[in-house]
Amino acid sequence: MKKLVLLASAALLVSGLIGATPAKAATLIGNSISASYGFPNTGTFPTGFVSYSSSTFSIADPDVETVLSLVSNLHPRSPDVVFVDFSAHALTFTFLNAQTRTASTFNGPEFTVLSGNPFGAIDSVVISGGQTVDASIVGGVLEVNWQGQIFAANDTVVINFASPVPEPSTWAMMILGFAGVGFMAYRHKSKPA
């Protein structure tokens, strides 16, 4: 009888966990983001040579959120153009034309979450053209540094963020599975030989 009461209590607890409203997965979709560009160091935002088609935007997969335009000494009449595309757990830059970034202390875009989930830890940075690009999160700001790099047309830089923590219902199913295995081991051990 005691085992039956314990089993019924455990079943009620698990069903309560499964029936609970799942927590929102740590996705960037729906976030409001502010974009800036740091040069020659982080926190210094020059005007005139850099602009975004929209410096504040909401993330909506699979759309390109904003277009970064950079005017350089190499191409004073036609700007260097970079598509900026966020997804649920990644950020992709696509270079539309050949570009050379100046080798200063810092030269690259910065993104701040205005509302929504914060950026997850950076899992990896994947570069199609073999360049060296650093990405870090400092005080909640995503800083992408591509100083001194040369990009060809259609090169991409993808910053992948760590996957979100499993939802409560996933944890409940895992706990239920472990409890079931433990109960079976207990039953097997308690049976007389």
Coordinates of C-alpha atoms in Angstrom, one line a residue:
M1 CA 0.0 0.0 0.0
K2 CA 2.8 2.4 0.9
K3 CA 4.5 1.8 -2.5
L4 CA 1.2 2.5 -4.3
V5 CA 0.8 5.9 -2.4
L6 CA 4.4 6.8 -3.3
L7 CA 3.9 5.8 -6.9
A8 CA 0.6 7.8 -7.1
S9 CA 2.3 10.9 -5.6
A10 CA 5.2 10.7 -8.0
A11 CA 2.7 10.4 -11.0
L12 CA 0.8 13.5 -9.8
L13 CA 4.1 15.4 -9.4
V14 CA 5.3 14.5 -12.9
S15 CA 1.9 15.2 -14.5
G16 CA 2.0 18.6 -12.9
L17 CA 5.4 19.3 -14.3
I18 CA 4.4 18.1 -17.8
G19 CA 1.2 20.1 -17.7
A20 CA 3.0 23.3 -16.7
T21 CA 3.3 26.0 -19.2
P22 CA 6.7 25.5 -20.9
A23 CA 9.3 28.3 -20.5
K24 CA 10.1 30.3 -23.5
A25 CA 13.2 28.8 -25.2
A26 CA 16.1 31.2 -25.2
T27 CA 15.6 32.3 -28.8
L28 CA 16.6 35.6 -30.4
I29 CA 13.4 35.6 -32.6
G30 CA 11.3 38.6 -31.6
N31 CA 14.2 40.4 -29.8
S32 CA 14.6 44.1 -30.4
I33 CA 18.3 44.9 -31.3
S34 CA 20.3 48.1 -31.6
A35 CA 23.3 48.0 -34.1
S36 CA 26.4 50.2 -34.0
Y37 CA 29.9 50.1 -35.4
G38 CA 33.1 50.4 -33.4
F39 CA 36.2 52.0 -34.8
P40 CA 39.1 52.4 -34.0
N41 CA 38.0 50.8 -30.7
T42 CA 34.8 49.5 -29.0
G43 CA 32.5 52.2 -27.8
T44 CA 33.7 54.7 -30.4
F45 CA 31.1 55.0 -33.1
P46 CA 32.3 57.0 -36.1
T47 CA 29.8 58.8 -38.4
G48 CA 30.0 59.3 -42.1
F49 CA 31.6 56.2 -43.3
V50 CA 29.3 53.6 -41.7
S51 CA 25.5 53.2 -41.7
Y52 CA 22.8 50.6 -41.3
S53 CA 19.6 50.4 -43.3
S54 CA 18.0 50.2 -39.9
S55 CA 20.1 50.7 -36.7
T56 CA 17.2 49.3 -34.5
F57 CA 15.3 46.3 -35.6
S58 CA 13.3 43.2 -34.5
I59 CA 14.6 39.8 -35.3
A60 CA 12.2 37.9 -37.6
D61 CA 13.6 34.6 -39.1
P62 CA 14.4 34.1 -42.0
D63 CA 14.6 37.8 -43.0
V64 CA 17.7 39.9 -43.3
E65 CA 17.3 42.4 -40.4
T66 CA 19.6 45.2 -41.7
V67 CA 22.2 46.0 -44.3
L68 CA 25.6 47.4 -43.2
S69 CA 27.2 49.9 -45.6
L70 CA 30.8 51.0 -45.2
V71 CA 32.6 53.6 -47.2
S72 CA 36.4 53.0 -47.4
N73 CA 39.3 54.7 -49.0
L74 CA 39.5 51.8 -51.5
H75 CA 35.9 52.3 -52.7
P76 CA 34.9 55.9 -51.9
R77 CA 32.1 55.9 -54.5
S78 CA 30.6 52.5 -53.9
P79 CA 30.2 51.3 -50.3
D80 CA 31.1 47.9 -49.0
V81 CA 27.8 46.1 -48.3
V82 CA 27.2 43.4 -45.7
F83 CA 23.8 41.7 -45.1
V84 CA 23.1 41.1 -41.4
D85 CA 20.8 38.2 -40.7
F86 CA 19.9 36.9 -37.2
S87 CA 18.2 33.6 -36.6
A88 CA 17.0 31.9 -33.4
H89 CA 20.6 31.0 -32.3
A90 CA 23.0 32.5 -34.9
L91 CA 24.1 35.7 -36.7
T92 CA 25.2 35.5 -40.3
F93 CA 27.1 38.3 -42.2
T94 CA 27.2 38.0 -46.0
F95 CA 29.6 40.2 -47.8
L96 CA 28.2 41.4 -51.1
N97 CA 31.4 42.7 -52.6
A98 CA 35.2 42.5 -51.9
Q99 CA 36.2 44.4 -48.8
T100 CA 39.3 45.3 -46.8
R101 CA 39.0 46.3 -43.1
T102 CA 41.6 48.6 -41.6
A103 CA 43.9 47.1 -39.0
S104 CA 43.1 49.2 -36.0
T105 CA 42.5 48.2 -32.4
F106 CA 38.9 47.3 -33.2
N107 CA 36.9 47.4 -36.4
G108 CA 33.5 45.8 -36.5
P109 CA 29.8 45.8 -35.7
E110 CA 28.3 45.8 -32.2
F111 CA 24.8 44.7 -31.2
T112 CA 22.8 45.4 -28.1
V113 CA 19.6 43.6 -27.0
L114 CA 17.0 46.3 -26.2
S115 CA 14.3 43.8 -25.3
G116 CA 14.0 40.0 -25.3
N117 CA 16.4 37.2 -24.4
P118 CA 20.1 38.1 -24.0
F119 CA 22.7 36.7 -26.3
G120 CA 23.7 33.1 -25.3
A121 CA 27.3 32.2 -24.9
I122 CA 29.2 32.1 -28.3
D123 CA 29.5 28.5 -29.3
S124 CA 31.6 29.0 -32.5
V125 CA 32.5 31.4 -35.3
V126 CA 32.5 29.9 -38.7
I127 CA 34.2 31.8 -41.6
S128 CA 33.8 30.7 -45.2
G129 CA 36.9 32.5 -46.5
G130 CA 39.4 31.6 -43.8
Q131 CA 39.7 35.0 -42.3
T132 CA 40.2 35.6 -38.6
V133 CA 37.1 37.1 -36.9
D134 CA 36.7 37.5 -33.1
A135 CA 33.4 37.6 -31.4
S136 CA 32.7 38.3 -27.8
I137 CA 29.9 39.4 -25.5
V138 CA 31.0 42.2 -23.2
G139 CA 28.5 43.6 -20.8
G140 CA 25.6 42.1 -22.8
V141 CA 26.9 43.7 -26.1
L142 CA 27.9 41.4 -28.9
E143 CA 31.2 42.7 -30.4
V144 CA 32.4 41.4 -33.7
N145 CA 36.0 42.3 -34.6
W146 CA 37.2 41.8 -38.2
Q147 CA 40.1 44.3 -38.1
G148 CA 42.7 43.9 -40.9
Q149 CA 40.7 41.2 -42.7
I150 CA 40.1 41.0 -46.5
F151 CA 36.8 39.5 -47.6
A152 CA 35.7 38.4 -51.1
A153 CA 32.2 38.7 -52.5
N154 CA 29.8 36.2 -51.0
D155 CA 32.1 35.4 -48.0
T156 CA 30.2 34.6 -44.9
V157 CA 30.8 34.9 -41.1
V158 CA 28.4 32.9 -38.9
I159 CA 28.4 33.3 -35.1
N160 CA 26.6 30.4 -33.4
F161 CA 25.2 30.9 -29.9
A162 CA 24.9 28.0 -27.4
S163 CA 21.7 26.0 -27.6
P164 CA 19.0 26.9 -25.0
V165 CA 18.4 24.9 -21.8
P166 CA 15.8 22.2 -22.2
E167 CA 12.2 23.1 -21.4
P168 CA 10.6 21.9 -18.1
S169 CA 8.6 19.2 -19.9
T170 CA 11.8 17.8 -21.3
W171 CA 13.3 17.7 -17.8
A172 CA 10.2 16.1 -16.4
M173 CA 10.3 13.3 -19.0
M174 CA 14.0 12.7 -18.3
I175 CA 13.3 12.5 -14.5
L176 CA 10.4 10.2 -15.1
G177 CA 12.6 7.9 -17.2
F178 CA 15.3 7.8 -14.5
A179 CA 12.7 7.2 -11.8
G180 CA 11.2 4.3 -13.8
V181 CA 14.6 2.7 -14.2
G182 CA 15.4 3.2 -10.5
F183 CA 12.0 1.7 -9.6
M184 CA 12.6 -1.3 -11.8
A185 CA 16.0 -1.9 -10.3
Y186 CA 14.5 -1.6 -6.8
R187 CA 11.8 -4.1 -7.6
H188 CA 14.3 -6.5 -9.2
K189 CA 16.5 -6.2 -6.1
S190 CA 13.6 -6.7 -3.6
K191 CA 12.3 -9.9 -5.2
P192 CA 13.4 -13.1 -3.4
A193 CA 15.7 -15.3 -5.4

